Coordinates of C-alpha atoms and ligand atoms in Angstrom, one line a residue:
M54 CA 44.7 -47.7 -129.7
T55 CA 45.7 -46.0 -132.9
P56 CA 45.5 -48.4 -135.9
M57 CA 48.8 -49.3 -137.6
T58 CA 49.3 -47.4 -140.9
L59 CA 50.3 -49.0 -144.1
A60 CA 51.9 -47.4 -147.2
V61 CA 53.4 -48.6 -150.5
H62 CA 56.6 -47.1 -152.0
A63 CA 57.8 -47.8 -155.5
F64 CA 60.2 -46.3 -158.0
E65 CA 58.6 -44.4 -160.9
R66 CA 59.4 -47.1 -163.5
D67 CA 57.3 -49.6 -161.5
G68 CA 54.4 -47.2 -161.0
L69 CA 51.8 -49.0 -163.1
W70 CA 52.2 -52.4 -161.3
A71 CA 52.6 -50.7 -157.9
T72 CA 49.4 -48.7 -158.5
A73 CA 47.4 -51.9 -159.0
F74 CA 49.2 -53.5 -156.0
A75 CA 48.5 -50.5 -153.7
A76 CA 44.8 -50.3 -154.8
A77 CA 44.3 -54.0 -154.1
L78 CA 45.7 -53.4 -150.6
D79 CA 43.7 -50.2 -150.2
A80 CA 47.0 -48.5 -149.2
P81 CA 48.4 -45.1 -150.4
L82 CA 51.3 -45.3 -152.9
A83 CA 54.2 -42.9 -152.9
I84 CA 56.8 -42.7 -155.7
I85 CA 60.4 -42.7 -154.3
E86 CA 62.3 -39.7 -155.5
H87 CA 65.5 -40.8 -157.3
G88 CA 67.9 -38.2 -158.6
R89 CA 71.7 -38.1 -158.9
F90 CA 74.4 -36.2 -157.0
P91 CA 76.9 -34.6 -159.3
D92 CA 79.4 -37.5 -158.8
G93 CA 76.8 -40.0 -160.1
E94 CA 75.7 -41.3 -156.7
S95 CA 71.9 -41.9 -156.2
R96 CA 70.0 -39.2 -154.3
I97 CA 67.0 -40.9 -152.8
R98 CA 64.0 -39.5 -150.8
A99 CA 60.9 -41.2 -149.4
T100 CA 58.0 -39.0 -148.6
L101 CA 55.2 -41.0 -147.0
A102 CA 55.5 -42.1 -143.3
A103 CA 53.7 -45.3 -142.2
D104 CA 54.2 -47.9 -139.5
T105 CA 54.4 -50.7 -142.1
T106 CA 56.0 -49.7 -145.3
L107 CA 56.1 -51.9 -148.4
V108 CA 58.8 -51.1 -150.9
V109 CA 58.0 -52.6 -154.4
C110 CA 61.0 -53.4 -156.6
P111 CA 61.1 -56.2 -159.1
L112 CA 64.8 -57.0 -159.2
D113 CA 65.4 -57.8 -162.9
H114 CA 68.5 -55.9 -164.1
P115 CA 69.6 -55.9 -160.5
D116 CA 73.0 -54.2 -160.7
E117 CA 71.4 -50.9 -161.6
K118 CA 68.6 -51.3 -159.1
L119 CA 70.2 -52.7 -155.9
M120 CA 72.0 -49.5 -154.7
P121 CA 68.9 -47.2 -155.1
L122 CA 66.8 -49.9 -153.5
A123 CA 69.1 -50.2 -150.5
L124 CA 69.0 -46.4 -150.0
A125 CA 65.2 -46.4 -150.3
L126 CA 64.9 -49.1 -147.7
G127 CA 67.0 -47.0 -145.3
A128 CA 65.0 -43.9 -146.2
V129 CA 61.6 -45.3 -145.2
R130 CA 63.1 -46.4 -141.9
T131 CA 64.1 -42.8 -141.2
L132 CA 60.5 -41.8 -141.7
G133 CA 59.6 -44.1 -138.7
A134 CA 58.6 -47.4 -140.4
Q135 CA 58.7 -50.1 -137.8
R136 CA 58.2 -52.9 -140.3
V137 CA 59.8 -52.7 -143.7
V138 CA 58.6 -55.2 -146.3
L139 CA 60.5 -55.6 -149.5
V140 CA 58.1 -56.7 -152.2
A141 CA 60.4 -58.0 -155.0
P142 CA 58.0 -59.8 -157.5
Y143 CA 61.2 -61.1 -159.1
L144 CA 64.2 -61.8 -156.8
C145 CA 67.6 -61.6 -158.4
Y146 CA 70.9 -63.6 -158.1
L147 CA 69.3 -66.8 -156.9
R148 CA 70.6 -69.0 -159.8
Q149 CA 74.2 -68.6 -158.6
D150 CA 73.4 -70.5 -155.4
A151 CA 76.7 -72.3 -155.2
A152 CA 80.3 -71.7 -156.3
F153 CA 80.3 -73.7 -159.5
R154 CA 84.0 -73.1 -160.2
P155 CA 86.8 -72.2 -157.7
G156 CA 86.9 -68.5 -157.2
E157 CA 83.2 -67.8 -157.8
P158 CA 81.0 -66.2 -155.2
V159 CA 77.7 -67.6 -153.9
S160 CA 75.8 -64.6 -155.2
A161 CA 72.5 -65.6 -153.6
T162 CA 73.8 -65.4 -150.1
I163 CA 75.9 -62.3 -150.8
V164 CA 73.0 -60.3 -152.2
G165 CA 70.7 -61.7 -149.5
G166 CA 73.3 -60.6 -146.8
M167 CA 73.3 -57.1 -148.2
L168 CA 69.5 -56.6 -148.2
A169 CA 68.6 -58.6 -145.1
P170 CA 69.7 -56.0 -142.5
L171 CA 67.5 -53.4 -144.2
I172 CA 64.2 -55.3 -144.1
D173 CA 61.9 -57.2 -141.8
D174 CA 60.0 -59.1 -144.4
L175 CA 60.6 -60.2 -148.0
V176 CA 57.8 -61.2 -150.3
T177 CA 58.6 -62.6 -153.7
L178 CA 57.0 -64.6 -156.5
E179 CA 58.4 -68.0 -157.6
P180 CA 62.0 -67.5 -156.5
H181 CA 64.5 -69.8 -158.1
L182 CA 65.1 -72.1 -155.2
H183 CA 67.1 -75.1 -156.3
R184 CA 70.2 -75.9 -154.2
L185 CA 68.9 -73.5 -151.5
E186 CA 65.9 -75.2 -149.8
S187 CA 64.3 -71.9 -148.7
L188 CA 65.0 -68.2 -148.8
D189 CA 66.0 -68.3 -145.1
A190 CA 69.5 -69.5 -146.1
A191 CA 70.1 -66.4 -148.1
Y192 CA 68.1 -63.8 -146.1
P193 CA 69.1 -64.3 -142.4
A194 CA 66.7 -63.0 -139.7
V195 CA 64.1 -62.0 -142.3
R196 CA 60.5 -63.3 -142.6
A197 CA 60.8 -64.5 -146.2
H198 CA 57.7 -65.4 -148.1
A199 CA 58.1 -67.3 -151.4
V200 CA 54.8 -67.1 -153.1
S201 CA 54.0 -69.8 -155.6
S202 CA 53.1 -68.8 -159.2
A203 CA 51.0 -72.0 -159.6
P204 CA 47.6 -70.5 -158.9
L205 CA 48.3 -67.6 -161.3
L206 CA 49.6 -69.8 -164.1
A207 CA 46.8 -72.3 -163.5
N208 CA 44.2 -69.6 -164.4
V209 CA 45.8 -69.4 -167.8
L210 CA 45.5 -73.1 -168.4
T211 CA 41.9 -73.5 -167.0
G212 CA 40.8 -70.3 -168.8
D213 CA 41.9 -71.5 -172.3
A214 CA 39.7 -74.2 -173.8
A215 CA 42.4 -75.0 -176.4
L216 CA 44.6 -76.2 -173.5
A217 CA 42.0 -78.4 -171.9
D218 CA 44.1 -81.6 -172.7
A219 CA 47.5 -79.9 -172.7
L220 CA 50.4 -81.9 -171.2
L221 CA 52.8 -79.8 -169.1
A222 CA 56.5 -80.2 -169.6
G223 CA 59.3 -79.1 -167.2
P224 CA 62.5 -78.7 -169.2
D225 CA 64.9 -79.8 -166.5
E226 CA 65.0 -81.4 -163.1
E227 CA 65.0 -77.9 -161.4
S228 CA 61.7 -77.2 -163.0
E229 CA 60.0 -80.2 -161.5
R230 CA 59.1 -78.2 -158.4
W231 CA 57.0 -75.6 -160.2
T232 CA 55.7 -77.8 -162.9
A233 CA 54.4 -80.3 -160.4
A234 CA 52.7 -77.6 -158.4
L235 CA 51.1 -76.2 -161.5
A236 CA 50.0 -79.7 -162.6
V237 CA 48.2 -80.2 -159.3
E238 CA 46.7 -76.7 -159.3
A239 CA 45.4 -77.1 -162.9
D240 CA 44.7 -80.8 -162.8
R241 CA 47.0 -81.6 -165.7
D242 CA 49.6 -84.4 -166.4
F243 CA 53.2 -83.4 -166.6
I244 CA 56.6 -84.7 -167.7
V245 CA 60.1 -83.6 -166.8
M246 CA 63.0 -83.5 -169.2
R247 CA 66.7 -83.6 -168.4
K248 CA 69.0 -80.7 -169.2
T249 CA 72.8 -80.5 -169.6
R250 CA 74.1 -76.9 -169.7
S251 CA 77.5 -76.4 -171.3
G252 CA 77.3 -72.5 -171.5
D253 CA 75.0 -69.5 -171.0
R254 CA 73.4 -70.1 -174.4
S255 CA 74.2 -73.8 -174.9
V256 CA 71.9 -76.5 -173.4
S257 CA 70.9 -80.0 -174.5
L258 CA 67.8 -81.7 -173.4
D259 CA 66.7 -85.3 -173.2
L260 CA 63.4 -87.1 -172.7
D261 CA 62.8 -90.7 -171.8
A262 CA 62.1 -92.8 -174.9
S263 CA 59.0 -94.2 -173.2
T264 CA 57.4 -90.8 -172.9
D265 CA 54.8 -90.4 -175.6
V266 CA 54.0 -86.8 -176.7
D267 CA 52.9 -87.7 -180.2
G268 CA 50.1 -85.3 -181.3
R269 CA 49.8 -83.7 -177.9
T270 CA 49.5 -80.1 -177.2
V271 CA 52.4 -79.3 -174.8
V272 CA 52.9 -76.3 -172.5
I273 CA 56.5 -75.9 -171.4
V274 CA 56.6 -74.5 -167.9
D275 CA 59.6 -72.7 -166.4
D276 CA 60.4 -70.1 -163.7
I277 CA 62.7 -68.0 -165.9
L278 CA 62.9 -67.4 -169.6
S279 CA 66.4 -65.8 -169.8
T280 CA 68.1 -66.4 -173.2
G281 CA 65.2 -68.7 -174.1
G282 CA 67.7 -71.4 -174.9
T283 CA 66.1 -73.9 -172.5
V284 CA 62.6 -73.5 -173.8
A285 CA 63.8 -73.5 -177.4
A286 CA 65.7 -76.8 -176.9
A287 CA 62.6 -78.3 -175.2
A288 CA 60.4 -77.2 -178.0
R289 CA 62.7 -78.7 -180.6
L290 CA 62.9 -82.0 -178.8
L291 CA 59.1 -82.2 -178.3
K292 CA 58.5 -81.4 -182.0
A293 CA 61.0 -84.0 -183.0
R294 CA 59.0 -86.5 -180.9
G295 CA 55.8 -85.6 -182.7
A296 CA 54.2 -83.1 -180.4
G297 CA 51.5 -80.9 -181.9
R298 CA 51.2 -77.3 -180.7
V299 CA 53.9 -76.2 -178.3
E300 CA 53.5 -73.2 -176.0
A301 CA 55.4 -71.8 -173.0
L302 CA 54.2 -70.5 -169.7
V303 CA 56.8 -68.8 -167.5
A304 CA 56.9 -66.8 -164.3
H305 CA 59.6 -64.3 -165.3
A306 CA 60.6 -63.4 -168.8
F307 CA 63.7 -61.4 -169.9
A308 CA 64.4 -62.7 -173.4
G309 CA 65.2 -60.1 -176.0
S310 CA 63.7 -59.9 -179.5
D311 CA 66.4 -62.0 -181.2
D312 CA 65.8 -64.7 -178.5
L313 CA 62.0 -64.5 -179.0
A314 CA 62.5 -64.9 -182.8
A315 CA 64.7 -68.0 -182.1
L316 CA 61.9 -69.4 -179.9
A317 CA 59.4 -69.0 -182.7
R318 CA 61.7 -70.7 -185.1
A319 CA 62.1 -73.6 -182.6
G320 CA 58.3 -74.1 -182.8
V321 CA 57.0 -72.2 -179.7
A322 CA 53.7 -70.9 -180.9
R323 CA 53.0 -68.6 -177.9
I324 CA 54.8 -67.5 -174.7
R325 CA 52.9 -66.2 -171.8
S326 CA 54.6 -64.7 -168.7
V327 CA 53.6 -63.1 -165.4
D328 CA 53.7 -59.3 -165.5
A329 CA 55.9 -59.1 -162.3
V330 CA 58.8 -58.3 -164.7
R331 CA 57.7 -56.1 -167.6
H332 CA 58.1 -58.0 -170.9
E333 CA 56.3 -58.2 -174.2
T334 CA 55.1 -61.7 -173.4
N335 CA 53.2 -60.5 -170.2
A336 CA 49.8 -62.0 -170.1
V337 CA 49.3 -62.9 -166.5
P338 CA 48.5 -60.0 -164.1
S339 CA 50.0 -60.5 -160.7
A340 CA 49.5 -57.3 -158.6
A341 CA 46.2 -58.3 -156.9
Y342 CA 47.5 -61.8 -156.3
L343 CA 50.7 -60.6 -154.6
A344 CA 48.7 -58.1 -152.6
G345 CA 46.6 -61.0 -151.3
A346 CA 49.8 -62.9 -150.4
V347 CA 51.2 -59.8 -148.6
R348 CA 47.9 -59.4 -146.6
S349 CA 48.2 -62.9 -145.3
C350 CA 52.0 -62.4 -144.5
L351 CA 51.2 -59.3 -142.6
G352 CA 48.5 -60.9 -140.6
P353 CA 45.4 -59.2 -139.0
Ligands
LIG626 C1 67.3 -72.9 -164.8 O1 68.1 -72.9 -163.9 C2 66.1 -72.0 -164.8 O2 65.0 -72.7 -164.2 C3 65.8 -71.8 -166.3 O3 65.5 -73.0 -166.9 C4 66.9 -71.0 -166.9 O4 67.3 -69.9 -166.1 C5 66.4 -70.5 -168.3 O5 67.5 -69.9 -168.9 P1 67.6 -69.7 -170.4 O6 66.3 -69.2 -170.9 O7 68.8 -68.8 -170.7 O8 67.9 -71.1 -171.0

């Protein structure tokens, strides 16, 4: 019997991460050709045929990426791929997982419904699952694999002697899921704050009066650093309650330079993020880890 072939496809901008990912899988990497038709539409071409085709695409800045990605997923199918696996180290539009005000869409299920017919499997790192229990609700009929960031982030904690006694802090109820997983993985204590959001850049946090952080080194843990407002508010509260050094460890970082400056002013001494989304705080390589996760998803 001829063995099944495996190939990785990626857009040029993701070439560095995809090269490490493909090397860890011992699979060839092809860069997806992406040009433009004169009217502005994307002109896509895939060039490497394989039975199982992994298409790598971290979906930060998704509005500019989704259409070329959809076309690329269709393109690898035309080359004969029997199994198309979307490897989206960051999966977009999951925070709008409910219509919060009348007239708003449930973006998570709309975007999932657009991509689902084009793929057989989805592999992603630390998706923002809050009101959705699992990715299945947004990606019907897809084998969806949500890979935990806890083992990756735990390496940072266990590899840094200065954080040996660090207390982990989740800034809101949503973060309890990943903070607790990391606490178990790294054998650390954790606390969870309460957050009230009144706008995109406006949050207020609260921490039980009985929680003692005086003099402690605290690592704020979150899945996403977007405007940085959540982590900044958490740092201010921890500092006001007597915490010593405050750092942040996040799976996906997007914050711009003004936001990073505001985080420094709030007392965050260092921010480290996973390199699944390219960002100046990247300090946690993830390609080999996700390749291992993909191997176990694909099976023998
Ligand atoms: C909340 O839903 C998320 O887990 C993050 O806390 C949130 O997305 C962070 O956003 P920002 O950095 O803008 O406060």
